[in-house]
PDB file of C-alpha atoms in Angstrom:
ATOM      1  CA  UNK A 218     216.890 130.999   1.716  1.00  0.00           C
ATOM      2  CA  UNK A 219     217.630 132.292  -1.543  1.00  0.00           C
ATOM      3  CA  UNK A 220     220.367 135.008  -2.988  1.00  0.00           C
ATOM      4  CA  UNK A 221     218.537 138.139  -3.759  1.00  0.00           C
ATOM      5  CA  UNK A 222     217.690 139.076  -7.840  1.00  0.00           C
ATOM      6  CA  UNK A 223     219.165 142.276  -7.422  1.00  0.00           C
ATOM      7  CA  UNK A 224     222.111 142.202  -5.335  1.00  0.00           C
ATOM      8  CA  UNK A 225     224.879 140.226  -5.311  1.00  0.00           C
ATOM      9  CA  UNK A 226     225.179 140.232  -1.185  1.00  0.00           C
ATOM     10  CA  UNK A 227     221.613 140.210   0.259  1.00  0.00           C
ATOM     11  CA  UNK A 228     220.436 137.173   0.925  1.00  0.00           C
ATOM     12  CA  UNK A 229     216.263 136.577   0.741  1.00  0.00           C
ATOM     13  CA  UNK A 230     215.945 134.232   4.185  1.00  0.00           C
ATOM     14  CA  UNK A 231     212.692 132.477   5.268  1.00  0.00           C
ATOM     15  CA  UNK A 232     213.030 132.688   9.270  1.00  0.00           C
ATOM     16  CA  UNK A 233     210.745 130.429  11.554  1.00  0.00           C
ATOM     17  CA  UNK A 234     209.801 132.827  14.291  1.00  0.00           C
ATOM     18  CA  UNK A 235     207.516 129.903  16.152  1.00  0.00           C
ATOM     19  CA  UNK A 236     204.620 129.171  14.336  1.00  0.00           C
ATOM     20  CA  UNK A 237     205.286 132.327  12.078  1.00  0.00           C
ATOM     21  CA  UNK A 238     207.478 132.072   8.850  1.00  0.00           C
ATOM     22  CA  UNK A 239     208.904 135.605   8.176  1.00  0.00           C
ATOM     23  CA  UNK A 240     210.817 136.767   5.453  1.00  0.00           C
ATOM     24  CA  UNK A 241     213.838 138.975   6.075  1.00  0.00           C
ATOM     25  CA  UNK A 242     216.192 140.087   3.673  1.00  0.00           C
ATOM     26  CA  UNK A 243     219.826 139.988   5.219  1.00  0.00           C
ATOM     27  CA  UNK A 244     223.220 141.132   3.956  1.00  0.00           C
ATOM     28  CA  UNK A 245     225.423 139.290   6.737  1.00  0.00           C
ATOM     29  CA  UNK A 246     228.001 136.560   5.308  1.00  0.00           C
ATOM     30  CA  UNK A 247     227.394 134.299   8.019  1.00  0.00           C
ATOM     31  CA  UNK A 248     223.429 133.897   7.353  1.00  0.00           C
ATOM     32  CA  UNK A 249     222.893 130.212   6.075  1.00  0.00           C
ATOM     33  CA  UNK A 250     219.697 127.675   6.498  1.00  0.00           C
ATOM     34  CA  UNK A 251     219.463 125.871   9.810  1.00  0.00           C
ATOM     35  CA  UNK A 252     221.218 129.079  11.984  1.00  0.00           C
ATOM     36  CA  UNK A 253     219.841 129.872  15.068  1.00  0.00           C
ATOM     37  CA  UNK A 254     219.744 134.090  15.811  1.00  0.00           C
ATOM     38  CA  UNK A 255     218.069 137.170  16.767  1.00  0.00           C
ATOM     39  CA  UNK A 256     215.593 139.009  14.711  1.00  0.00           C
ATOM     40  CA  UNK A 257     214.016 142.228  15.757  1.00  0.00           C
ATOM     41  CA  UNK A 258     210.350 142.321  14.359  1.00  0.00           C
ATOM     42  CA  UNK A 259     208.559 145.248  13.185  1.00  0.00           C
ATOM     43  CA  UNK A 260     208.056 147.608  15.707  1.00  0.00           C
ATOM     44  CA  UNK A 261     211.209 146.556  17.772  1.00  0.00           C
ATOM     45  CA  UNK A 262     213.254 149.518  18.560  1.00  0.00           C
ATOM     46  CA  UNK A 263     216.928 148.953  19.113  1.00  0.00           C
ATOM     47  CA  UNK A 264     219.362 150.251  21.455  1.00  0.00           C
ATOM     48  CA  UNK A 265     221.110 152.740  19.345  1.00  0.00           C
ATOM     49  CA  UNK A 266     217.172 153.976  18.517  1.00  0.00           C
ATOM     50  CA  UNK A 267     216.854 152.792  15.014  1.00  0.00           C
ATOM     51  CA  UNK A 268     213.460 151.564  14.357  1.00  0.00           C
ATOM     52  CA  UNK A 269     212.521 148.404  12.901  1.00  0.00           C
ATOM     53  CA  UNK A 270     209.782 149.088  10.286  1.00  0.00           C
ATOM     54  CA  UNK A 271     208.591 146.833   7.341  1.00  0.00           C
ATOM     55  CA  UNK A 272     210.019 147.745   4.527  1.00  0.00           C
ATOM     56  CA  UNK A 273     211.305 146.716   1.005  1.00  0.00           C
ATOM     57  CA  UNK A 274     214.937 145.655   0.651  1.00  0.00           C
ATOM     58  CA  UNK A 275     215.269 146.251  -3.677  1.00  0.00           C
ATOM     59  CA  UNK A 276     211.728 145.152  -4.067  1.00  0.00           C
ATOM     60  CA  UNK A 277     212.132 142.026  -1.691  1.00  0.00           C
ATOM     61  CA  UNK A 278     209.749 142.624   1.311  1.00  0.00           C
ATOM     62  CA  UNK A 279     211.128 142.180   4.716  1.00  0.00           C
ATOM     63  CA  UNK A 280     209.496 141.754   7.796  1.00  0.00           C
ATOM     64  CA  UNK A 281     212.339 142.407  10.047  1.00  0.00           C
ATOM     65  CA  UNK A 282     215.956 142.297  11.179  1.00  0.00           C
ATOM     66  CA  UNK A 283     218.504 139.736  11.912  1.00  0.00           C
ATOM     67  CA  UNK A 284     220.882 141.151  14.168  1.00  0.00           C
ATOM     68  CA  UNK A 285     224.573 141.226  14.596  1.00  0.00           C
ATOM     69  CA  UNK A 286     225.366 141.334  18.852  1.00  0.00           C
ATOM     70  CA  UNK A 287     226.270 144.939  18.648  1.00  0.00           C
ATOM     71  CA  UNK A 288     223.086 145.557  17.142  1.00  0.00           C
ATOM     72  CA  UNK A 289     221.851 144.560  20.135  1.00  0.00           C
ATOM     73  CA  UNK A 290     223.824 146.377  22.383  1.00  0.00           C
ATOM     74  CA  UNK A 291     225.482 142.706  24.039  1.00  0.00           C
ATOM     75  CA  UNK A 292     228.706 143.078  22.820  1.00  0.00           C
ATOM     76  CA  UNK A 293     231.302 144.578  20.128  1.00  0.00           C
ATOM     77  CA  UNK A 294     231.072 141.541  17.761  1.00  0.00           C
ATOM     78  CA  UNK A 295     229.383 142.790  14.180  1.00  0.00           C
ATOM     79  CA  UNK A 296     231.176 140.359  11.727  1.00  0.00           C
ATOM     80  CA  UNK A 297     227.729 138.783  11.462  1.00  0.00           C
ATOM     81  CA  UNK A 298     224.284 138.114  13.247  1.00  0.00           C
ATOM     82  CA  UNK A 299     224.353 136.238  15.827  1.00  0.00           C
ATOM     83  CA  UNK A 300     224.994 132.243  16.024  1.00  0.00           C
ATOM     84  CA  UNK A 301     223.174 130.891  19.206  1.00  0.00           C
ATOM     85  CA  UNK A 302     223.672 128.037  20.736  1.00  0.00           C
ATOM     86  CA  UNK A 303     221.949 125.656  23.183  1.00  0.00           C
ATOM     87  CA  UNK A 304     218.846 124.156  23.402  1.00  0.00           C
ATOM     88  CA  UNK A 305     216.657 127.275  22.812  1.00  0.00           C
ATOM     89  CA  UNK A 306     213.332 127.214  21.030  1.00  0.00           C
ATOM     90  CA  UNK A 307     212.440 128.922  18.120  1.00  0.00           C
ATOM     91  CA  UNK A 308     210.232 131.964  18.387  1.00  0.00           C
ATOM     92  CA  UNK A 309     211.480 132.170  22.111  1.00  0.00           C
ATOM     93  CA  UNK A 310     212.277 135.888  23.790  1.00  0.00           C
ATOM     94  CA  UNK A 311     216.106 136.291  23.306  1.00  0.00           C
ATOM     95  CA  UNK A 312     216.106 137.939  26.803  1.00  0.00           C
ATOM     96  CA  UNK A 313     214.981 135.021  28.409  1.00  0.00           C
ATOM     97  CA  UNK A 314     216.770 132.654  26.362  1.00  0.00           C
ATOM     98  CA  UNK A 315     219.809 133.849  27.127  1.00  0.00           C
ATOM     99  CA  UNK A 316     219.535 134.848  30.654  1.00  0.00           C
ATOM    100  CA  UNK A 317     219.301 138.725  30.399  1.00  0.00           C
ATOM    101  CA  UNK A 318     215.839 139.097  31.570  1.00  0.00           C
ATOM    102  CA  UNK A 319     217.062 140.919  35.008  1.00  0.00           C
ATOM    103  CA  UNK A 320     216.721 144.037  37.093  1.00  0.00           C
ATOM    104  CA  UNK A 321     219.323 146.529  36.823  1.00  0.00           C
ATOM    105  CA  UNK A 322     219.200 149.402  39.182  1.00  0.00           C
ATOM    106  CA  UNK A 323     221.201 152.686  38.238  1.00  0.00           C
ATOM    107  CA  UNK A 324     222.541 154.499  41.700  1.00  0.00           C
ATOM    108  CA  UNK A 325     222.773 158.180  41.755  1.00  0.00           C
ATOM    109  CA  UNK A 326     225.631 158.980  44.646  1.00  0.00           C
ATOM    110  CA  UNK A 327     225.548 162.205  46.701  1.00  0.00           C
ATOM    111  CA  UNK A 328     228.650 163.302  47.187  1.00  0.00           C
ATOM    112  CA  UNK A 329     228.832 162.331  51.171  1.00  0.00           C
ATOM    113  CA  UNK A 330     228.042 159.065  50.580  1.00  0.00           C
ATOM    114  CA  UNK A 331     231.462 157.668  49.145  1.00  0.00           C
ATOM    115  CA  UNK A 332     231.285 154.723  51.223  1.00  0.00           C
ATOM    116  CA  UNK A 333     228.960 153.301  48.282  1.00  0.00           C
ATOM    117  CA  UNK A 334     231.485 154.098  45.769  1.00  0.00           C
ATOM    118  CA  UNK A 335     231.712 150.373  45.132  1.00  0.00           C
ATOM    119  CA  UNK A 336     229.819 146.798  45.195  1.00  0.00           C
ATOM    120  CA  UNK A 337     230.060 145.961  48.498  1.00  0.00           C
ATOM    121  CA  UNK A 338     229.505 149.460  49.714  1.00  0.00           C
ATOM    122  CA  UNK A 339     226.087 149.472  47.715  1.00  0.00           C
ATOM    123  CA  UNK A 340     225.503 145.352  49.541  1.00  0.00           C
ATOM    124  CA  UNK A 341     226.520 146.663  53.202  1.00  0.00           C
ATOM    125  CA  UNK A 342     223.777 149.252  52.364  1.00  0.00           C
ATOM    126  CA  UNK A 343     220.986 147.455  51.136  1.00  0.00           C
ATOM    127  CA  UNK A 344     221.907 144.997  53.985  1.00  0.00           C
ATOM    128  CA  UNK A 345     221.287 147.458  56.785  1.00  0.00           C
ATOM    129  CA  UNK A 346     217.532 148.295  55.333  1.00  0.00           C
ATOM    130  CA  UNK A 347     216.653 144.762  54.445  1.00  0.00           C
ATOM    131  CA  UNK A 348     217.877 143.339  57.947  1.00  0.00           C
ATOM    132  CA  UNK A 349     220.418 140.649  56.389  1.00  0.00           C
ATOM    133  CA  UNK A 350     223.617 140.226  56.632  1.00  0.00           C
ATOM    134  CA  UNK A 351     226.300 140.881  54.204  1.00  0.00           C
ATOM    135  CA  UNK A 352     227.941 138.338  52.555  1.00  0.00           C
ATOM    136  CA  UNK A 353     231.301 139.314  51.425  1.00  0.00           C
ATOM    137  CA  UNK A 354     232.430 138.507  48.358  1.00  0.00           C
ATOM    138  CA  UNK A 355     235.727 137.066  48.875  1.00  0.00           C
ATOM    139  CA  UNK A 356     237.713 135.980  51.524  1.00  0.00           C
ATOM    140  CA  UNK A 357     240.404 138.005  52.705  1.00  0.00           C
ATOM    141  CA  UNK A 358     242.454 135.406  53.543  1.00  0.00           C
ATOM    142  CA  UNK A 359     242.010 133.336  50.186  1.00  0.00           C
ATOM    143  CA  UNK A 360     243.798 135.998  48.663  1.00  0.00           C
ATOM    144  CA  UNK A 361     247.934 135.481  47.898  1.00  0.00           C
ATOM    145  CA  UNK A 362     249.866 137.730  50.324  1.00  0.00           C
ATOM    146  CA  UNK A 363     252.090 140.585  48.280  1.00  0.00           C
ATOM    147  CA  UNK A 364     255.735 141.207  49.065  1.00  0.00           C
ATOM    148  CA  UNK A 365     256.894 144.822  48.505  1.00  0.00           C
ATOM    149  CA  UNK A 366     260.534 143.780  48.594  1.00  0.00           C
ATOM    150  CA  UNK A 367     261.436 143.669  45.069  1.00  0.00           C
ATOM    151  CA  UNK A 368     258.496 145.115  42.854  1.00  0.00           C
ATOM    152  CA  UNK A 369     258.566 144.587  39.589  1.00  0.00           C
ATOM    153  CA  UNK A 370     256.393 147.581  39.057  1.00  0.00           C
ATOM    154  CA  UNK A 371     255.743 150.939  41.235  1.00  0.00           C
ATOM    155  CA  UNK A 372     252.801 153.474  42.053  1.00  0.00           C
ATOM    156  CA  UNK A 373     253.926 156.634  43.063  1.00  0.00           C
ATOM    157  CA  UNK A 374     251.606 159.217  44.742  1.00  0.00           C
ATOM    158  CA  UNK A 375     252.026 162.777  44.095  1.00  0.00           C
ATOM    159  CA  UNK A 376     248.925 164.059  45.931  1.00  0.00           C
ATOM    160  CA  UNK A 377     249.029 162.505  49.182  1.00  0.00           C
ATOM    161  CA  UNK A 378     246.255 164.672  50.551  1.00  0.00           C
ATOM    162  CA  UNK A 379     243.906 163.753  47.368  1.00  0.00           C
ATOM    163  CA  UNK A 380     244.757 160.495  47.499  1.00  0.00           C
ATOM    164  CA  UNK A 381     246.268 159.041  50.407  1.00  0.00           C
ATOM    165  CA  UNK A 382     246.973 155.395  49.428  1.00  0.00           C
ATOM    166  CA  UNK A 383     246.184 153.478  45.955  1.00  0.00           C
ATOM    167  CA  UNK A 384     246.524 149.430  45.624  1.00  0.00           C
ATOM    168  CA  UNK A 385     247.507 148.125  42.593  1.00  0.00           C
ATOM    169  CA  UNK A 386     248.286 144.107  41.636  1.00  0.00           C
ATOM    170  CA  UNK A 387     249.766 142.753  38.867  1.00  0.00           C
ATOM    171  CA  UNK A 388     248.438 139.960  36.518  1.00  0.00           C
ATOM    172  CA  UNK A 389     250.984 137.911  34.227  1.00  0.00           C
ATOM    173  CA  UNK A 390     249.898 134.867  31.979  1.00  0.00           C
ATOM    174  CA  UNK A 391     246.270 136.442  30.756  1.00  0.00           C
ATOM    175  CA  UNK A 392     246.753 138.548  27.795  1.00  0.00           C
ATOM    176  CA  UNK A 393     243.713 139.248  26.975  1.00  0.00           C
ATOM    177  CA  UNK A 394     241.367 136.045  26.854  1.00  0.00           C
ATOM    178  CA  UNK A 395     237.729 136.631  25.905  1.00  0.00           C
ATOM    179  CA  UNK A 396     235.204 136.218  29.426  1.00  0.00           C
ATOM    180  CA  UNK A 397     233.690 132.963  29.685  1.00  0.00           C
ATOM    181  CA  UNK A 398     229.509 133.403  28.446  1.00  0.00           C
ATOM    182  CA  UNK A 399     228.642 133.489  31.868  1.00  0.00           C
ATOM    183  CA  UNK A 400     231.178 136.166  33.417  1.00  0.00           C
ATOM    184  CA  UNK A 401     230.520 138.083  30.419  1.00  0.00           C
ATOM    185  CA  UNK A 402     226.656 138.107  31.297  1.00  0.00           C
ATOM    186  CA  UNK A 403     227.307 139.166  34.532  1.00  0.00           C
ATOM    187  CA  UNK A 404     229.374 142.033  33.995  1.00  0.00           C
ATOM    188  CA  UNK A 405     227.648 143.452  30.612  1.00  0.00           C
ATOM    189  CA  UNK A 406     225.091 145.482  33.624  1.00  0.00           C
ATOM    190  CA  UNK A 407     228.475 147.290  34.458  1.00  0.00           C
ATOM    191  CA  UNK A 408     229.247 148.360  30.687  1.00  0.00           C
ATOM    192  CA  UNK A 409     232.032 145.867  30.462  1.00  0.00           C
ATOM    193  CA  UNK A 410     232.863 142.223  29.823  1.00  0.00           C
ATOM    194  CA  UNK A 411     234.473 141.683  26.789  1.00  0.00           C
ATOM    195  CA  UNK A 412     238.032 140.711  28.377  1.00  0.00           C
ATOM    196  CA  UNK A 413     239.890 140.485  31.356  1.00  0.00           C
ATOM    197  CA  UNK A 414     240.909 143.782  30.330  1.00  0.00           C
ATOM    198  CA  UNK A 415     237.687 145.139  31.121  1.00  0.00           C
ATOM    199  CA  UNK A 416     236.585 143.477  33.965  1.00  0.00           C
ATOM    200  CA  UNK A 417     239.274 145.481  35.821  1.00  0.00           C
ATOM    201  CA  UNK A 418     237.440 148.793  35.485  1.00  0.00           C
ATOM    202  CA  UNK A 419     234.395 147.100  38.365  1.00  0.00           C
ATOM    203  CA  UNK A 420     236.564 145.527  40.019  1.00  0.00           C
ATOM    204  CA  UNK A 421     238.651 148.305  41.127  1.00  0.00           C
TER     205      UNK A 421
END
């Protein structure tokens, strides 16, 4: 990789895509020789819908994109293309090498059917059609019992016929710690998974 002759921050990288050797002109701070990342190749179409095209970057041809993880639609981080890690082979698909090649199936609710309103609802479902049996999630009785004596924090309910009872529990000692990779993975389907913050929002 070289700096570009006619701007001061683009750099001119040669990327090993395989077998291939591609050049890509890049303007992210982090990009630097031996860096494992993503690059979208020409006639990749990203998740916001911009279009990856071959093109000339101030008279330096490039023959794709290396992408930031919000490029990507993974996550908010856009300081820089991505930095991957692990034994992963060059010119490998990113879904696979990262473990995002799955199924995701979108559910469209009817409004009598509020018993699917959550994960297990949609499991107990798919268990009654497929013949298994469910396999809860969590044990009941693993979980701490609450006191109600001396709450340090209250939910009050002002429409009792809209909303007869709501459970809330408080967590203390998290802030707001980044998701382990694998956590994070599993919850990106759901539109979260950036913090603990966010992994709230499915689980309630």
């Amino acid at each position: 990789m070289q700096p570009h002759p006619d701007a001061d921050r683009l750099t001119v990288c040669q990327v090993e895509v395989g077998a291939e050797l591609l050049q890509v002109v890049c303007g992210a701070p982090n990009a630097r020789e031996g860096l494992l990342t993503a690059i979208a190749r020409p006639g990749v179409t990203l998740p916001d819908g911009m279009k990856i095209k071959k093109a000339k970057v101030r008279g330096q041809e490039s023959l794709g994109m290396l992408c930031s993880a919000r490029e990507l639609g993974l996550s908010d981080e856009h300081t820089g293309i991505m930095e991957i890690s692990g034994d992963i082979g060059s010119g490998m698909d990113l879904a696979q090498a990262l473990g995002l090649d799955d199924v995701m199936i979108e559910i469209d609710l009817t409004p009598n059917r509020s018993d699917c309103a959550s994960v297990v609802g949609i499991a107990r479902e798919v268990a009654g059609f497929a013949g298994r049996q469910l396999q809860p999630p969590i044990d009941r009785k693993d979980l701490p019992s609450l006191s109600a004596t001396h709450p340090e924090f209250g939910v009050e309910i002002r429409e009792t016929e809209l909303c007869p009872r709501y459970a809330a529990r408080r967590l203390t000692g998290s802030g707001s710690p980044p998701l382990r990779s694998g956590c994070r993975e599993g919850c990106r389907p759901w539109g979260c998974g950036r913090s603990t913050i966010s992994l709230t929002s499915p689980t309630m």
